[in-house]
């Protein structure tokens, strides 16, 4: 069953006991929504790689699609899709082929057009991926000239749970928004992100609007330096993760959440009975230009 991308986002309902899912199809051109005059430009990207180590593995597929959006976060026009394969110079692991369907023969002798990619990612308002903490590292390593571009994440910069959605995986969110697709191919995943960003919540706002509001606001990397070893479980439960390079527990918090975090740390980590080896945490400001880097 096929449908237009807008139909996919506005999922069908065949009754209280049945939910209709439609195959994702994102069409090029004007969407018929919003105000296209003075619209901004977003570039959505996704990569498939030979593994998870961005220092030693390589990109084998890069997909990219740009769209325009207005001041209300409404997508007004969608450009054509691009997808490139690249020979990693080594055999693709069997488990990656099983996951993506990309074989050694598909990428043999192939390469990505560097200048086209660099232009597309440096001539836009924001670059978006569904797991920007993953994709940004790969893209900036492969294309150093795009370092410093502003990024947002359709997974982390949208409070899906607060809007009544379970989980944040791309395929699962798509199902909850009424569409399905074949995951783990970069070009299809990019279209799924665009469909998610067009989705409207119950309050009428688009996911794109919510994402951009969060992306434009500063956040803070909190490092709980000097935390006692005995407090590690409290830190982990609070969402902190151990950074083995810096040897410190750290997490990122939104600007509005910083006062609450400072209060929690003062009570649980830096109180006298917690036996800290430092007097307070450190905070480093982050913006869309360095977030997820």
CSV table of C-alpha atoms in Angstrom, one decimal:
chain,number,residue,atom,x,y,z
A,1,UNK,CA,0.0,0.0,0.0
A,2,UNK,CA,1.5,3.3,-1.0
A,3,UNK,CA,0.6,6.8,0.1
A,4,UNK,CA,1.9,10.4,-0.1
A,5,UNK,CA,4.2,11.5,2.6
A,6,UNK,CA,1.6,13.8,4.2
A,7,UNK,CA,-0.9,10.9,4.3
A,8,UNK,CA,1.8,8.8,6.0
A,9,UNK,CA,2.3,11.4,8.7
A,10,UNK,CA,-1.4,11.8,9.2
A,11,UNK,CA,-1.9,8.1,9.9
A,12,UNK,CA,-5.2,6.4,9.2
A,13,UNK,CA,-7.5,4.9,11.8
A,14,UNK,CA,-9.9,2.2,10.7
A,15,UNK,CA,-11.6,2.0,14.1
A,16,UNK,CA,-10.8,1.8,17.8
A,17,UNK,CA,-9.2,-1.7,17.5
A,18,UNK,CA,-7.3,-1.2,14.2
A,19,UNK,CA,-4.5,1.1,13.3
A,20,UNK,CA,-3.5,1.5,9.6
A,21,UNK,CA,0.1,1.8,8.6
A,22,UNK,CA,1.0,3.1,5.2
A,23,UNK,CA,4.3,2.8,3.3
A,24,UNK,CA,6.4,5.9,3.4
A,25,UNK,CA,6.7,7.9,0.2
A,26,UNK,CA,8.2,11.4,0.4
A,27,UNK,CA,7.6,13.4,-2.7
A,28,UNK,CA,9.8,16.1,-4.2
A,29,UNK,CA,8.3,19.6,-4.6
A,30,UNK,CA,6.1,22.0,-2.7
A,31,UNK,CA,4.1,20.5,0.2
A,32,UNK,CA,1.2,23.0,0.0
A,33,UNK,CA,1.9,24.0,3.6
A,34,UNK,CA,3.5,27.0,5.3
A,35,UNK,CA,5.0,30.1,3.9
A,36,UNK,CA,7.8,29.4,1.5
A,37,UNK,CA,8.9,33.1,1.3
A,38,UNK,CA,12.1,33.6,3.2
A,39,UNK,CA,12.1,30.0,4.3
A,40,UNK,CA,15.2,28.4,5.8
A,41,UNK,CA,17.0,25.3,4.5
A,42,UNK,CA,17.6,22.0,6.4
A,43,UNK,CA,19.8,19.2,5.2
A,44,UNK,CA,18.9,15.7,6.5
A,45,UNK,CA,21.7,13.1,6.4
A,46,UNK,CA,22.3,9.5,7.3
A,47,UNK,CA,25.3,7.3,6.9
A,48,UNK,CA,25.9,3.5,6.7
A,49,UNK,CA,29.3,2.4,7.8
A,50,UNK,CA,31.5,-0.7,8.0
A,51,UNK,CA,31.4,-0.6,11.8
A,52,UNK,CA,31.0,1.6,14.9
A,53,UNK,CA,34.6,2.9,15.2
A,54,UNK,CA,34.7,6.2,13.4
A,55,UNK,CA,38.5,6.3,13.7
A,56,UNK,CA,39.1,3.0,11.9
A,57,UNK,CA,35.9,2.1,10.0
A,58,UNK,CA,34.6,3.9,7.0
A,59,UNK,CA,31.4,5.2,5.4
A,60,UNK,CA,29.9,3.0,2.7
A,61,UNK,CA,26.7,5.0,2.0
A,62,UNK,CA,25.8,8.7,2.5
A,63,UNK,CA,22.3,9.9,1.9
A,64,UNK,CA,21.3,13.5,1.9
A,65,UNK,CA,18.1,15.4,1.2
A,66,UNK,CA,17.3,19.1,1.7
A,67,UNK,CA,14.1,20.9,2.4
A,68,UNK,CA,12.8,24.3,3.1
A,69,UNK,CA,10.9,25.2,6.3
A,70,UNK,CA,9.2,28.4,7.6
A,71,UNK,CA,9.4,30.3,10.9
A,72,UNK,CA,6.7,28.0,12.4
A,73,UNK,CA,8.7,24.9,11.6
A,74,UNK,CA,6.4,23.8,8.7
A,75,UNK,CA,8.2,22.1,5.8
A,76,UNK,CA,7.2,24.0,2.6
A,77,UNK,CA,9.3,22.3,-0.1
A,78,UNK,CA,11.3,19.1,-0.4
A,79,UNK,CA,14.2,18.8,-2.8
A,80,UNK,CA,15.4,15.7,-4.7
A,81,UNK,CA,17.1,12.9,-2.8
A,82,UNK,CA,20.8,12.1,-3.1
A,83,UNK,CA,22.5,8.8,-2.2
A,84,UNK,CA,26.1,7.9,-2.8
A,85,UNK,CA,28.1,4.7,-2.2
A,86,UNK,CA,31.8,4.6,-1.5
A,87,UNK,CA,34.4,1.9,-1.5
A,88,UNK,CA,35.9,1.6,2.0
A,89,UNK,CA,39.0,-0.1,0.7
A,90,UNK,CA,38.3,-3.3,2.7
A,91,UNK,CA,35.7,-6.0,2.7
A,92,UNK,CA,32.4,-5.1,4.2
A,93,UNK,CA,31.7,-7.3,7.2
A,94,UNK,CA,29.0,-9.9,6.6
A,95,UNK,CA,26.9,-8.5,9.5
A,96,UNK,CA,26.9,-5.1,7.9
A,97,UNK,CA,25.8,-6.5,4.6
A,98,UNK,CA,23.0,-8.4,6.4
A,99,UNK,CA,21.9,-5.2,8.0
A,100,UNK,CA,22.1,-2.8,5.1
A,101,UNK,CA,22.0,-5.0,2.0
A,102,UNK,CA,25.1,-3.3,0.7
A,103,UNK,CA,27.7,-5.7,-0.8
A,104,UNK,CA,31.3,-5.3,-1.8
A,105,UNK,CA,30.3,-5.4,-5.4
A,106,UNK,CA,27.9,-2.5,-4.9
A,107,UNK,CA,30.7,-0.2,-3.6
A,108,UNK,CA,33.7,-1.4,-5.7
A,109,UNK,CA,35.4,1.6,-7.2
A,110,UNK,CA,32.7,4.0,-6.0
A,111,UNK,CA,33.4,7.4,-4.3
A,112,UNK,CA,31.4,10.3,-3.0
A,113,UNK,CA,31.4,13.7,-4.7
A,114,UNK,CA,33.2,15.7,-2.0
A,115,UNK,CA,32.4,19.2,-3.3
A,116,UNK,CA,28.7,18.5,-3.8
A,117,UNK,CA,28.5,17.1,-0.3
A,118,UNK,CA,30.4,20.0,1.2
A,119,UNK,CA,28.3,22.6,-0.6
A,120,UNK,CA,25.0,21.0,0.5
A,121,UNK,CA,26.1,20.9,4.1
A,122,UNK,CA,27.6,24.3,4.4
A,123,UNK,CA,24.8,26.2,2.5
A,124,UNK,CA,22.0,25.4,4.9
A,125,UNK,CA,20.6,26.7,8.1
A,126,UNK,CA,20.9,23.4,10.0
A,127,UNK,CA,22.1,19.8,9.4
A,128,UNK,CA,19.9,17.1,10.9
A,129,UNK,CA,20.3,13.4,11.6
A,130,UNK,CA,18.3,11.0,13.7
A,131,UNK,CA,21.3,10.2,15.8
A,132,UNK,CA,23.5,13.2,15.3
A,133,UNK,CA,26.0,12.1,17.9
A,134,UNK,CA,26.8,9.2,15.6
A,135,UNK,CA,26.5,10.8,12.1
A,136,UNK,CA,28.3,14.1,12.8
A,137,UNK,CA,31.5,12.4,13.8
A,138,UNK,CA,31.6,10.3,10.6
A,139,UNK,CA,30.7,13.1,8.3
A,140,UNK,CA,33.2,15.6,9.8
A,141,UNK,CA,36.0,13.0,9.7
A,142,UNK,CA,35.3,12.2,6.0
A,143,UNK,CA,34.6,15.9,5.1
A,144,UNK,CA,36.7,18.1,7.3
A,145,UNK,CA,35.4,21.3,5.5
A,146,UNK,CA,32.0,20.9,7.0
A,147,UNK,CA,33.3,21.1,10.6
A,148,UNK,CA,31.6,23.8,12.6
A,149,UNK,CA,28.2,23.6,10.7
A,150,UNK,CA,25.2,23.8,13.0
A,151,UNK,CA,23.5,20.5,13.8
A,152,UNK,CA,20.3,19.2,15.4
A,153,UNK,CA,19.1,15.7,16.2
A,154,UNK,CA,15.6,14.5,15.4
A,155,UNK,CA,16.0,11.9,18.2
A,156,UNK,CA,17.5,13.9,21.0
A,157,UNK,CA,16.1,17.4,20.3
A,158,UNK,CA,12.5,16.3,20.3
A,159,UNK,CA,11.0,15.2,23.6
A,160,UNK,CA,9.1,12.3,22.0
A,161,UNK,CA,8.2,10.8,25.4
A,162,UNK,CA,6.7,14.1,26.6
A,163,UNK,CA,4.4,14.0,23.6
A,164,UNK,CA,3.1,10.5,24.3
A,165,UNK,CA,5.5,8.4,22.2
A,166,UNK,CA,7.3,5.3,23.4
A,167,UNK,CA,11.0,5.1,22.5
A,168,UNK,CA,13.1,7.2,20.1
A,169,UNK,CA,14.2,4.7,17.5
A,170,UNK,CA,13.4,5.9,14.0
A,171,UNK,CA,11.3,2.8,12.9
A,172,UNK,CA,9.3,2.7,16.1
A,173,UNK,CA,8.5,6.4,15.9
A,174,UNK,CA,7.4,6.0,12.3
A,175,UNK,CA,5.0,3.2,13.3
A,176,UNK,CA,3.5,5.4,16.0
A,177,UNK,CA,3.1,8.2,13.4
A,178,UNK,CA,1.3,5.9,11.0
A,179,UNK,CA,3.9,4.8,8.4
A,180,UNK,CA,6.4,2.0,7.9
A,181,UNK,CA,9.6,1.7,5.8
A,182,UNK,CA,12.6,-0.5,5.1
A,183,UNK,CA,15.1,0.6,7.7
A,184,UNK,CA,19.0,0.5,7.7
A,185,UNK,CA,19.4,2.0,4.2
A,186,UNK,CA,20.6,5.6,4.5
A,187,UNK,CA,18.4,7.0,1.7
A,188,UNK,CA,15.2,5.5,3.2
A,189,UNK,CA,16.1,6.6,6.7
A,190,UNK,CA,16.5,10.2,5.5
A,191,UNK,CA,13.0,10.2,4.1
A,192,UNK,CA,11.7,8.8,7.4
A,193,UNK,CA,13.3,11.6,9.3
A,194,UNK,CA,11.6,14.2,7.0
A,195,UNK,CA,8.3,12.5,7.6
A,196,UNK,CA,8.8,12.6,11.3
A,197,UNK,CA,9.7,16.3,11.2
A,198,UNK,CA,6.5,17.0,9.3
A,199,UNK,CA,4.4,15.3,12.0
A,200,UNK,CA,2.2,17.5,14.1
A,201,UNK,CA,1.6,16.9,17.7
A,202,UNK,CA,-1.7,17.3,19.5
A,203,UNK,CA,-1.0,21.0,20.1
A,204,UNK,CA,-0.6,21.6,16.4
A,205,UNK,CA,3.2,22.1,16.5
A,206,UNK,CA,5.4,20.2,14.1
A,207,UNK,CA,8.3,18.0,15.3
A,208,UNK,CA,10.5,20.3,13.2
A,209,UNK,CA,9.4,23.3,15.3
A,210,UNK,CA,10.1,21.5,18.6
A,211,UNK,CA,13.5,20.3,17.4
A,212,UNK,CA,14.6,23.7,16.2
A,213,UNK,CA,13.5,25.4,19.5
A,214,UNK,CA,15.7,23.0,21.4
A,215,UNK,CA,18.5,23.1,18.9
A,216,UNK,CA,18.7,26.9,19.1
A,217,UNK,CA,18.7,26.9,22.9
A,218,UNK,CA,22.1,26.4,24.7
A,219,UNK,CA,22.8,23.3,26.7
A,220,UNK,CA,25.5,22.4,29.2
A,221,UNK,CA,27.9,19.5,29.5
A,222,UNK,CA,28.0,18.7,33.2
A,223,UNK,CA,31.0,17.0,34.6
A,224,UNK,CA,30.8,15.7,38.1
A,225,UNK,CA,34.5,15.8,38.8
A,226,UNK,CA,35.7,14.4,42.1
A,227,UNK,CA,32.5,12.4,42.7
A,228,UNK,CA,33.1,9.6,45.2
A,229,UNK,CA,33.2,6.1,43.7
A,230,UNK,CA,30.3,5.0,46.0
A,231,UNK,CA,28.0,7.5,44.3
A,232,UNK,CA,28.4,6.0,40.8
A,233,UNK,CA,25.0,4.2,40.9
A,234,UNK,CA,23.2,7.5,41.7
A,235,UNK,CA,25.0,9.2,38.9
A,236,UNK,CA,24.2,6.4,36.4
A,237,UNK,CA,20.5,6.4,37.5
A,238,UNK,CA,20.5,10.2,36.9
A,239,UNK,CA,21.7,9.7,33.3
A,240,UNK,CA,25.4,10.4,33.8
A,241,UNK,CA,27.9,8.3,31.8
A,242,UNK,CA,31.5,7.5,32.6
A,243,UNK,CA,34.0,9.2,30.3
A,244,UNK,CA,37.1,7.0,30.4
A,245,UNK,CA,39.3,9.6,28.6
A,246,UNK,CA,38.5,12.4,31.1
A,247,UNK,CA,37.8,9.9,33.9
A,248,UNK,CA,34.7,11.7,34.9
A,249,UNK,CA,30.9,11.3,35.0
A,250,UNK,CA,29.2,13.6,32.6
A,251,UNK,CA,25.8,14.3,31.0
A,252,UNK,CA,24.2,17.1,28.9
A,253,UNK,CA,21.4,19.1,30.2
A,254,UNK,CA,19.2,21.8,28.7
A,255,UNK,CA,19.6,25.4,29.8
A,256,UNK,CA,16.3,25.4,31.6
A,257,UNK,CA,17.2,22.2,33.5
A,258,UNK,CA,20.6,23.5,34.8
A,259,UNK,CA,19.3,24.9,38.1
A,260,UNK,CA,17.6,21.6,39.0
A,261,UNK,CA,20.8,19.7,38.1
A,262,UNK,CA,23.0,22.0,40.2
A,263,UNK,CA,20.6,21.4,43.2
A,264,UNK,CA,20.7,17.6,42.7
A,265,UNK,CA,24.5,17.5,42.5
A,266,UNK,CA,24.8,19.7,45.6
A,267,UNK,CA,22.6,17.4,47.6
A,268,UNK,CA,23.7,14.0,46.2
A,269,UNK,CA,27.3,14.3,45.0
A,270,UNK,CA,29.0,17.4,46.7
A,271,UNK,CA,27.4,17.3,50.2
A,272,UNK,CA,29.8,16.6,53.0
A,273,UNK,CA,28.5,13.2,53.7
A,274,UNK,CA,29.1,12.2,50.1
A,275,UNK,CA,32.9,12.6,50.6
A,276,UNK,CA,33.6,14.3,47.3
A,277,UNK,CA,37.1,15.1,46.1
A,278,UNK,CA,36.0,18.4,44.6
A,279,UNK,CA,33.8,21.2,45.7
A,280,UNK,CA,31.6,21.5,42.7
A,281,UNK,CA,30.9,20.2,39.1
A,282,UNK,CA,32.0,22.0,36.0
A,283,UNK,CA,29.7,23.2,33.2
A,284,UNK,CA,30.6,23.7,29.6
A,285,UNK,CA,28.2,25.6,27.3
A,286,UNK,CA,27.2,24.0,24.1
A,287,UNK,CA,25.3,25.3,21.1
A,288,UNK,CA,24.1,23.9,17.8
A,289,UNK,CA,27.5,24.6,16.3
A,290,UNK,CA,29.4,22.3,18.6
A,291,UNK,CA,26.7,20.0,19.9
A,292,UNK,CA,27.1,16.3,18.9
A,293,UNK,CA,30.6,16.9,17.7
